Amino acid sequence: MSILATLLDPTSGSARVGGHDVRREKRQVRELLGYLPQDFGLYPTLTTYETLDYIGLLYSMTDAAARRRRIEEVMERVNLTGVASRPVGALSGGMRQRVGLAQALLNEPQLLIVDEPTAGLDPAERIRVRSLLAELGGERVILLSTHLIEDVEAVADRVAVLHRSEIRFEGATSEMLDAVRGKVWEIEAAPAELAALRERHIETGLLRAGDRVRLRVVADSVDHAAARSAEPTLEDAYIWLMREDAGVAA
Amino acid sequence: MSPPEGRRAWSVAPALAWRELRAGVRGGAWRVLAALAFVYGWSTGNAPGRGASVSAYATGEAAWTGLGLVTILWMVMAAVREAQMRTEALVYSKPQTTERLVLARFGAAMVQALLLLAAMFAGAACGRLSVAGSLVGFEAYGGQIARAGVALFFGGAASYCLALLTASAVAGAVVGLYWMMMIAGRAYLAKVYYPAYTQNLWLYLCLGTLLVCVAAWLHRRARRGADRASPWVRGVAALGLAASAWSGWVVLRDGHDPQVWTHPALERIGMQNIVEGDRTPGFLLPDQHGRPTSLSGLGDRIFIVALWSPRDRESASLLARLSDLYARYGARGVLPVGVCISEDSGAGAAFARGERIRFPMVTDRGAYHAPQGTESSPIATAYQASSLPKVVVTDRRRRVRRIFTGISSYDGPWLEREIELRLRKEPE
């Protein structure tokens, strides 16, 4: 993420954004992208509008009237107009995240890089940010990095699963689901059976059903009388892709 | 969206600096410091006297020492604020050039520090007004603001650059240690190390500019690899280096500091001796307008040679008395000549402006620092002035006729009586 955002130089290999090399053509790359890092700060004494105005200058938007118009558009888009004159230090976490998103959209980027945009947000704010990203995805390429599968389900058309710098999967979300289809099982069992089942299979979920439990696992096959095949989710697919690290035989 | 080029691109740096400035002065820390600076200025500047020069000088000294330390810490915090507030990723992923960012941020933080300086001098002016009821010689504050401002600029530039390049507040605070050593080491350090002395201002102004350019240059390398710096950074850095070298040479050439350089003319002045009846020790020193001035060049007059120091507030009160004497006897050939004993070559001129002095005021900045200015001053040595003020009345052939040491010696009518006596013996 940092390499694509031109904050770090690659130690080896190369990367291009919009045909521009991230090492040699940083300025051109920066003009094309909007970046929302996972961990970012804002000047607490500046208001929302002033923060975006400052960022607008960093994008070299020197025409004050055009900058003002663009800031108003973006604030409207991310629903920040009501807090335009409030210092960002007084905003909630969700609002600050939306300010972060607004600053990344100021230059109408062709590529929007968002790193864990919903981490640490309450459920209502998480849904709001996720919906916003889904909306924005129709207009530009969004590169979303997340550990939350719900984010991927809501936003992504294509997915790449990275694990220890290695690409485990790359393709459409439907292809990712296809990769695990027929390998997802739900087993209704007594609680006493749980330990043995967990040793043999990779768990992706557990629900209580009265005095019994419903264990969801991913496996090529399951040898249990109460096991039945289930519709896969991206979470199941992700766990399946990571099965080598789960420490059990699939 | 294509970036603006040429002149329009330049408008971004001041616009960014203005927004940084607004963010800074809204903070509680800056407001508290501004209030404290005003009160500090009031307490140092509420000096009595005919003009505002004593108030201005005392405030200038307090500003570059005390406020200098505050400025160093303020600039260190400004340099590492980015990392503390985690704004780096947002800011440096934008197309704006690193040099402009560094310049805008340094400029904004520096202006905040200079506004604290302005608050301090505003406090001093109010304090002076409350004591004296007038602001006669108000322009003396201007010179002292400039003097302290350059010192703050240098201290701020050095600390900002160190902290920025090392990304460490501790490294920047090393400049604070240098500042404290400078304040504590006035008795033995060479004068060239002091950024607030008028003779050193250009040197430290150039050095400060050079440091900012070098910081912008190296910070760019840290952020963007081995890219070449902007032409203006390279140009100003080269100019700053050349100007610093030239200013440093001028300071050493004109100084008289045994730890750095010696000046034969000043040594010759110091080798003279004052004896009643003999010709008074001569000198050739710049007056308040920068003109080389000697007693022999001032004609056949009755001279009142008065040695004083801005460090000694009581001796500075002598200036008002000399002005009165000049107004009363000047037309009859009596000429006071003030000899300001100060390490700062601009002190005499500053007091001359503040006290509206019309007679010659030369400055002897001495050979080196000493707890007492008189210990290192060649003229004080020649006039055997172990304490100040010292007043010598000569006849028209520059022979010493009367020596007064200390305020009590000429308090009352004694000085006037001596002048009247000289005028009776040697009418114009």
GROMACS .gro file of N, CA, C and O in nm, chain A residues 158-241:
model
  336
  158ARG      N    1  -1.325  -0.781  -0.753
  158ARG     CA    2  -1.211  -0.871  -0.765
  158ARG      C    3  -1.135  -0.872  -0.631
  158ARG      O    4  -1.129  -0.771  -0.562
  159VAL      N    5  -1.078  -0.988  -0.601
  159VAL     CA    6  -1.012  -1.005  -0.472
  159VAL      C    7  -0.874  -1.065  -0.492
  159VAL      O    8  -0.856  -1.151  -0.578
  160ALA      N    9  -0.779  -1.018  -0.412
  160ALA     CA   10  -0.649  -1.085  -0.405
  160ALA      C   11  -0.624  -1.116  -0.258
  160ALA      O   12  -0.642  -1.029  -0.174
  161VAL      N   13  -0.591  -1.239  -0.230
  161VAL     CA   14  -0.562  -1.276  -0.091
  161VAL      C   15  -0.411  -1.288  -0.077
  161VAL      O   16  -0.348  -1.368  -0.146
  162LEU      N   17  -0.359  -1.203   0.009
  162LEU     CA   18  -0.214  -1.200   0.031
  162LEU      C   19  -0.183  -1.262   0.166
  162LEU      O   20  -0.249  -1.232   0.265
  163HIS      N   21  -0.085  -1.348   0.168
  163HIS     CA   22  -0.042  -1.404   0.297
  163HIS      C   23   0.109  -1.413   0.296
  163HIS      O   24   0.168  -1.478   0.211
  164ARG      N   25   0.170  -1.346   0.389
  164ARG     CA   26   0.317  -1.341   0.399
  164ARG      C   27   0.378  -1.312   0.262
  164ARG      O   28   0.462  -1.388   0.212
  165SER      N   29   0.333  -1.202   0.201
  165SER     CA   30   0.384  -1.152   0.073
  165SER      C   31   0.358  -1.247  -0.045
  165SER      O   32   0.416  -1.230  -0.151
  166GLU      N   33   0.274  -1.348  -0.024
  166GLU     CA   34   0.247  -1.443  -0.132
  166GLU      C   35   0.100  -1.433  -0.169
  166GLU      O   36   0.013  -1.429  -0.081
  167ILE      N   37   0.071  -1.428  -0.300
  167ILE     CA   38  -0.068  -1.420  -0.342
  167ILE      C   39  -0.127  -1.561  -0.341
  167ILE      O   40  -0.084  -1.649  -0.415
  168ARG      N   41  -0.226  -1.581  -0.252
  168ARG     CA   42  -0.289  -1.712  -0.243
  168ARG      C   43  -0.404  -1.726  -0.343
  168ARG      O   44  -0.439  -1.836  -0.382
  169PHE      N   45  -0.466  -1.613  -0.373
  169PHE     CA   46  -0.577  -1.617  -0.468
  169PHE      C   47  -0.588  -1.481  -0.535
  169PHE      O   48  -0.566  -1.377  -0.472
  170GLU      N   49  -0.628  -1.482  -0.661
  170GLU     CA   50  -0.651  -1.357  -0.732
  170GLU      C   51  -0.759  -1.382  -0.835
  170GLU      O   52  -0.748  -1.473  -0.917
  171GLY      N   53  -0.869  -1.310  -0.826
  171GLY     CA   54  -0.978  -1.329  -0.922
  171GLY      C   55  -1.105  -1.262  -0.874
  171GLY      O   56  -1.104  -1.186  -0.776
  172ALA      N   57  -1.215  -1.290  -0.943
  172ALA     CA   58  -1.344  -1.230  -0.906
  172ALA      C   59  -1.394  -1.292  -0.776
  172ALA      O   60  -1.355  -1.405  -0.742
  173THR      N   61  -1.482  -1.221  -0.705
  173THR     CA   62  -1.534  -1.274  -0.578
  173THR      C   63  -1.612  -1.404  -0.604
  173THR      O   64  -1.608  -1.496  -0.523
  174SER      N   65  -1.682  -1.411  -0.718
  174SER     CA   66  -1.759  -1.532  -0.749
  174SER      C   67  -1.664  -1.651  -0.768
  174SER      O   68  -1.694  -1.763  -0.726
  175GLU      N   69  -1.548  -1.625  -0.827
  175GLU     CA   70  -1.449  -1.732  -0.845
  175GLU      C   71  -1.394  -1.779  -0.710
  175GLU      O   72  -1.365  -1.897  -0.691
  176MET      N   73  -1.382  -1.685  -0.619
  176MET     CA   74  -1.332  -1.720  -0.485
  176MET      C   75  -1.435  -1.811  -0.416
  176MET      O   76  -1.398  -1.908  -0.349
  177LEU      N   77  -1.563  -1.778  -0.434
  177LEU     CA   78  -1.668  -1.861  -0.375
  177LEU      C   79  -1.670  -1.999  -0.441
  177LEU      O   80  -1.685  -2.101  -0.373
  178ASP      N   81  -1.649  -1.998  -0.574
  178ASP     CA   82  -1.649  -2.126  -0.647
  178ASP      C   83  -1.538  -2.218  -0.598
  178ASP      O   84  -1.552  -2.340  -0.597
  179ALA      N   85  -1.427  -2.157  -0.557
  179ALA     CA   86  -1.312  -2.235  -0.513
  179ALA      C   87  -1.343  -2.319  -0.389
  179ALA      O   88  -1.277  -2.421  -0.364
  180VAL      N   89  -1.443  -2.277  -0.313
  180VAL     CA   90  -1.473  -2.348  -0.188
  180VAL      C   91  -1.611  -2.417  -0.193
  180VAL      O   92  -1.651  -2.484  -0.098
  181ARG      N   93  -1.679  -2.394  -0.306
  181ARG     CA   94  -1.813  -2.452  -0.316
  181ARG      C   95  -1.805  -2.605  -0.303
  181ARG      O   96  -1.718  -2.670  -0.361
  182GLY      N   97  -1.895  -2.665  -0.223
  182GLY     CA   98  -1.896  -2.810  -0.200
  182GLY      C   99  -1.803  -2.853  -0.089
  182GLY      O  100  -1.793  -2.971  -0.055
  183LYS      N  101  -1.733  -2.754  -0.031
  183LYS     CA  102  -1.638  -2.788   0.076
  183LYS      C  103  -1.679  -2.725   0.210
  183LYS      O  104  -1.605  -2.728   0.306
  184VAL      N  105  -1.797  -2.666   0.213
  184VAL     CA  106  -1.844  -2.602   0.337
  184VAL      C  107  -1.954  -2.691   0.397
  184VAL      O  108  -2.048  -2.731   0.327
  185TRP      N  109  -1.935  -2.716   0.524
  185TRP     CA  110  -2.028  -2.809   0.591
  185TRP      C  111  -2.076  -2.749   0.723
  185TRP      O  112  -2.003  -2.676   0.787
  186GLU      N  113  -2.201  -2.788   0.756
  186GLU     CA  114  -2.253  -2.756   0.890
  186GLU      C  115  -2.283  -2.887   0.960
  186GLU      O  116  -2.352  -2.972   0.904
  187ILE      N  117  -2.230  -2.899   1.081
  187ILE     CA  118  -2.247  -3.025   1.156
  187ILE      C  119  -2.319  -2.992   1.286
  187ILE      O  120  -2.270  -2.911   1.366
  188GLU      N  121  -2.437  -3.056   1.306
  188GLU     CA  122  -2.507  -3.037   1.434
  188GLU      C  123  -2.460  -3.147   1.527
  188GLU      O  124  -2.473  -3.267   1.494
  189ALA      N  125  -2.402  -3.111   1.639
  189ALA     CA  126  -2.341  -3.212   1.727
  189ALA      C  127  -2.360  -3.173   1.873
  189ALA      O  128  -2.398  -3.060   1.904
  190ALA      N  129  -2.330  -3.271   1.957
  190ALA     CA  130  -2.335  -3.243   2.101
  190ALA      C  131  -2.208  -3.166   2.139
  190ALA      O  132  -2.104  -3.186   2.076
  191PRO      N  133  -2.217  -3.081   2.241
  191PRO     CA  134  -2.098  -3.004   2.280
  191PRO      C  135  -1.977  -3.093   2.311
  191PRO      O  136  -1.864  -3.055   2.287
  192ALA      N  137  -2.002  -3.211   2.359
  192ALA     CA  138  -1.891  -3.301   2.394
  192ALA      C  139  -1.811  -3.344   2.271
  192ALA      O  140  -1.694  -3.381   2.281
  193GLU      N  141  -1.873  -3.337   2.154
  193GLU     CA  142  -1.804  -3.381   2.031
  193GLU      C  143  -1.714  -3.271   1.972
  193GLU      O  144  -1.634  -3.297   1.881
  194LEU      N  145  -1.732  -3.150   2.020
  194LEU     CA  146  -1.665  -3.033   1.958
  194LEU      C  147  -1.514  -3.048   1.944
  194LEU      O  148  -1.457  -3.025   1.837
  195ALA      N  149  -1.450  -3.091   2.053
  195ALA     CA  150  -1.304  -3.098   2.053
  195ALA      C  151  -1.254  -3.192   1.943
  195ALA      O  152  -1.160  -3.158   1.868
  196ALA      N  153  -1.320  -3.307   1.930
  196ALA     CA  154  -1.278  -3.405   1.829
  196ALA      C  155  -1.300  -3.351   1.688
  196ALA      O  156  -1.215  -3.366   1.599
  197LEU      N  157  -1.414  -3.285   1.668
  197LEU     CA  158  -1.445  -3.229   1.535
  197LEU      C  159  -1.345  -3.119   1.498
  197LEU      O  160  -1.300  -3.110   1.384
  198ARG      N  161  -1.313  -3.038   1.596
  198ARG     CA  162  -1.219  -2.926   1.569
  198ARG      C  163  -1.081  -2.978   1.534
  198ARG      O  164  -1.006  -2.915   1.462
  199GLU      N  165  -1.047  -3.094   1.589
  199GLU     CA  166  -0.915  -3.150   1.559
  199GLU      C  167  -0.907  -3.198   1.416
  199GLU      O  168  -0.801  -3.193   1.353
  200ARG      N  169  -1.021  -3.242   1.363
  200ARG     CA  170  -1.022  -3.302   1.229
  200ARG      C  171  -1.054  -3.201   1.119
  200ARG      O  172  -1.021  -3.224   1.004
  201HIS      N  173  -1.123  -3.094   1.153
  201HIS     CA  174  -1.171  -3.001   1.049
  201HIS      C  175  -1.133  -2.857   1.081
  201HIS      O  176  -1.103  -2.824   1.195
  202ILE      N  177  -1.141  -2.771   0.977
  202ILE     CA  178  -1.111  -2.627   0.996
  202ILE      C  179  -1.242  -2.555   1.024
  202ILE      O  180  -1.332  -2.553   0.938
  203GLU      N  181  -1.250  -2.494   1.138
  203GLU     CA  182  -1.374  -2.429   1.181
  203GLU      C  183  -1.386  -2.290   1.117
  203GLU      O  184  -1.289  -2.214   1.114
  204THR      N  185  -1.506  -2.257   1.071
  204THR     CA  186  -1.529  -2.119   1.024
  204THR      C  187  -1.641  -2.051   1.102
  204THR      O  188  -1.665  -1.931   1.084
  205GLY      N  189  -1.713  -2.127   1.188
  205GLY     CA  190  -1.818  -2.063   1.268
  205GLY      C  191  -1.882  -2.163   1.362
  205GLY      O  192  -1.868  -2.285   1.345
  206LEU      N  193  -1.947  -2.109   1.464
  206LEU     CA  194  -2.014  -2.195   1.562
  206LEU      C  195  -2.140  -2.124   1.610
  206LEU      O  196  -2.134  -2.005   1.645
  207LEU      N  197  -2.252  -2.198   1.610
  207LEU     CA  198  -2.378  -2.141   1.661
  207LEU      C  199  -2.436  -2.235   1.766
  207LEU      O  200  -2.423  -2.357   1.753
  208ARG      N  201  -2.499  -2.179   1.866
  208ARG     CA  202  -2.568  -2.264   1.964
  208ARG      C  203  -2.709  -2.291   1.910
  208ARG      O  204  -2.775  -2.203   1.857
  209ALA      N  205  -2.753  -2.416   1.924
  209ALA     CA  206  -2.890  -2.452   1.882
  209ALA      C  207  -2.950  -2.534   1.997
  209ALA      O  208  -2.941  -2.657   1.999
  210GLY      N  209  -3.007  -2.466   2.095
  210GLY     CA  210  -3.059  -2.533   2.215
  210GLY      C  211  -2.944  -2.593   2.295
  210GLY      O  212  -2.847  -2.523   2.323
  211ASP      N  213  -2.956  -2.724   2.323
  211ASP     CA  214  -2.849  -2.787   2.400
  211ASP      C  215  -2.742  -2.846   2.308
  211ASP      O  216  -2.652  -2.916   2.352
  212ARG      N  217  -2.756  -2.825   2.181
  212ARG     CA  218  -2.656  -2.874   2.085
  212ARG      C  219  -2.585  -2.755   2.019
  212ARG      O  220  -2.621  -2.639   2.041
  213VAL      N  221  -2.484  -2.782   1.939
  213VAL     CA  222  -2.413  -2.674   1.869
  213VAL      C  223  -2.412  -2.704   1.719
  213VAL      O  224  -2.420  -2.821   1.678
  214ARG      N  225  -2.406  -2.594   1.640
  214ARG     CA  226  -2.396  -2.612   1.495
  214ARG      C  227  -2.259  -2.558   1.451
  214ARG      O  228  -2.236  -2.437   1.456
  215LEU      N  229  -2.171  -2.650   1.416
  215LEU     CA  230  -2.033  -2.614   1.379
  215LEU      C  231  -2.024  -2.603   1.227
  215LEU      O  232  -2.070  -2.691   1.155
  216ARG      N  233  -1.962  -2.493   1.184
  216ARG     CA  234  -1.943  -2.474   1.040
  216ARG      C  235  -1.795  -2.498   1.010
  216ARG      O  236  -1.707  -2.441   1.076
  217VAL      N  237  -1.767  -2.585   0.914
  217VAL     CA  238  -1.628  -2.620   0.883
  217VAL      C  239  -1.607  -2.618   0.732
  217VAL      O  240  -1.702  -2.622   0.655
  218VAL      N  241  -1.477  -2.606   0.694
  218VAL     CA  242  -1.442  -2.624   0.552
  218VAL      C  243  -1.354  -2.748   0.541
  218VAL      O  244  -1.258  -2.764   0.618
  219ALA      N  245  -1.391  -2.836   0.448
  219ALA     CA  246  -1.318  -2.962   0.431
  219ALA      C  247  -1.360  -3.025   0.299
  219ALA      O  248  -1.468  -2.998   0.248
  220ASP      N  249  -1.271  -3.109   0.244
  220ASP     CA  250  -1.308  -3.180   0.121
  220ASP      C  251  -1.428  -3.272   0.147
  220ASP      O  252  -1.521  -3.279   0.067
  221SER      N  253  -1.422  -3.342   0.258
  221SER     CA  254  -1.534  -3.428   0.296
  221SER      C  255  -1.543  -3.437   0.448
  221SER      O  256  -1.442  -3.415   0.517
  222VAL      N  257  -1.662  -3.467   0.499
  222VAL     CA  258  -1.681  -3.476   0.644
  222VAL      C  259  -1.749  -3.610   0.674
  222VAL      O  260  -1.852  -3.641   0.616
  223ASP      N  261  -1.688  -3.680   0.768
  223ASP     CA  262  -1.742  -3.812   0.804
  223ASP      C  263  -1.824  -3.798   0.932
  223ASP      O  264  -1.775  -3.823   1.042
  224HIS      N  265  -1.949  -3.749   0.918
  224HIS     CA  266  -2.035  -3.731   1.035
  224HIS      C  267  -2.180  -3.742   0.987
  224HIS      O  268  -2.217  -3.684   0.884
  225ALA      N  269  -2.260  -3.813   1.063
  225ALA     CA  270  -2.397  -3.841   1.021
  225ALA      C  271  -2.481  -3.714   1.008
  225ALA      O  272  -2.568  -3.703   0.921
  226ALA      N  273  -2.453  -3.614   1.095
  226ALA     CA  274  -2.535  -3.492   1.096
  226ALA      C  275  -2.476  -3.382   1.008
  226ALA      O  276  -2.522  -3.267   1.015
  227ALA      N  277  -2.377  -3.412   0.927
  227ALA     CA  278  -2.314  -3.309   0.843
  227ALA      C  279  -2.395  -3.288   0.716
  227ALA      O  280  -2.444  -3.384   0.655
  228ARG      N  281  -2.412  -3.159   0.678
  228ARG     CA  282  -2.478  -3.131   0.549
  228ARG      C  283  -2.408  -3.013   0.483
  228ARG      O  284  -2.354  -2.924   0.551
  229SER      N  285  -2.411  -3.017   0.352
  229SER     CA  286  -2.340  -2.914   0.274
  229SER      C  287  -2.407  -2.778   0.293
  229SER      O  288  -2.529  -2.770   0.308
  230ALA      N  289  -2.326  -2.670   0.290
  230ALA     CA  290  -2.381  -2.535   0.311
  230ALA      C  291  -2.332  -2.442   0.201
  230ALA      O  292  -2.232  -2.470   0.132
  231GLU      N  293  -2.405  -2.329   0.183
  231GLU     CA  294  -2.366  -2.227   0.083
  231GLU      C  295  -2.239  -2.157   0.131
  231GLU      O  296  -2.233  -2.114   0.247
  232PRO      N  297  -2.140  -2.145   0.050
  232PRO     CA  298  -2.015  -2.082   0.097
  232PRO      C  299  -2.028  -1.929   0.107
  232PRO      O  300  -2.108  -1.868   0.035
  233THR      N  301  -1.950  -1.875   0.195
  233THR     CA  302  -1.935  -1.729   0.205
  233THR      C  303  -1.788  -1.696   0.176
  233THR      O  304  -1.703  -1.786   0.173
  234LEU      N  305  -1.760  -1.566   0.160
  234LEU     CA  306  -1.619  -1.527   0.136
  234LEU      C  307  -1.531  -1.561   0.256
  234LEU      O  308  -1.412  -1.588   0.241
  235GLU      N  309  -1.593  -1.559   0.374
  235GLU     CA  310  -1.517  -1.592   0.494
  235GLU      C  311  -1.471  -1.739   0.488
  235GLU      O  312  -1.355  -1.770   0.520
  236ASP      N  313  -1.566  -1.827   0.445
  236ASP     CA  314  -1.530  -1.969   0.430
  236ASP      C  315  -1.418  -1.983   0.327
  236ASP      O  316  -1.322  -2.057   0.348
  237ALA      N  317  -1.432  -1.908   0.217
  237ALA     CA  318  -1.332  -1.917   0.109
  237ALA      C  319  -1.196  -1.870   0.159
  237ALA      O  320  -1.092  -1.931   0.129
  238TYR      N  321  -1.197  -1.764   0.237
  238TYR     CA  322  -1.070  -1.711   0.290
  238TYR      C  323  -1.003  -1.814   0.382
  238TYR      O  324  -0.884  -1.841   0.371
  239ILE      N  325  -1.083  -1.872   0.471
  239ILE     CA  326  -1.027  -1.971   0.565
  239ILE      C  327  -0.974  -2.092   0.486
  239ILE      O  328  -0.869  -2.148   0.518
  240TRP      N  329  -1.045  -2.129   0.383
  240TRP     CA  330  -1.002  -2.243   0.300
  240TRP      C  331  -0.868  -2.212   0.235
  240TRP      O  332  -0.778  -2.296   0.231
  241LEU      N  333  -0.853  -2.088   0.185
  241LEU     CA  334  -0.727  -2.050   0.121
  241LEU      C  335  -0.611  -2.049   0.221
  241LEU      O  336  -0.496  -2.068   0.185
   0.00000   0.00000   0.00000
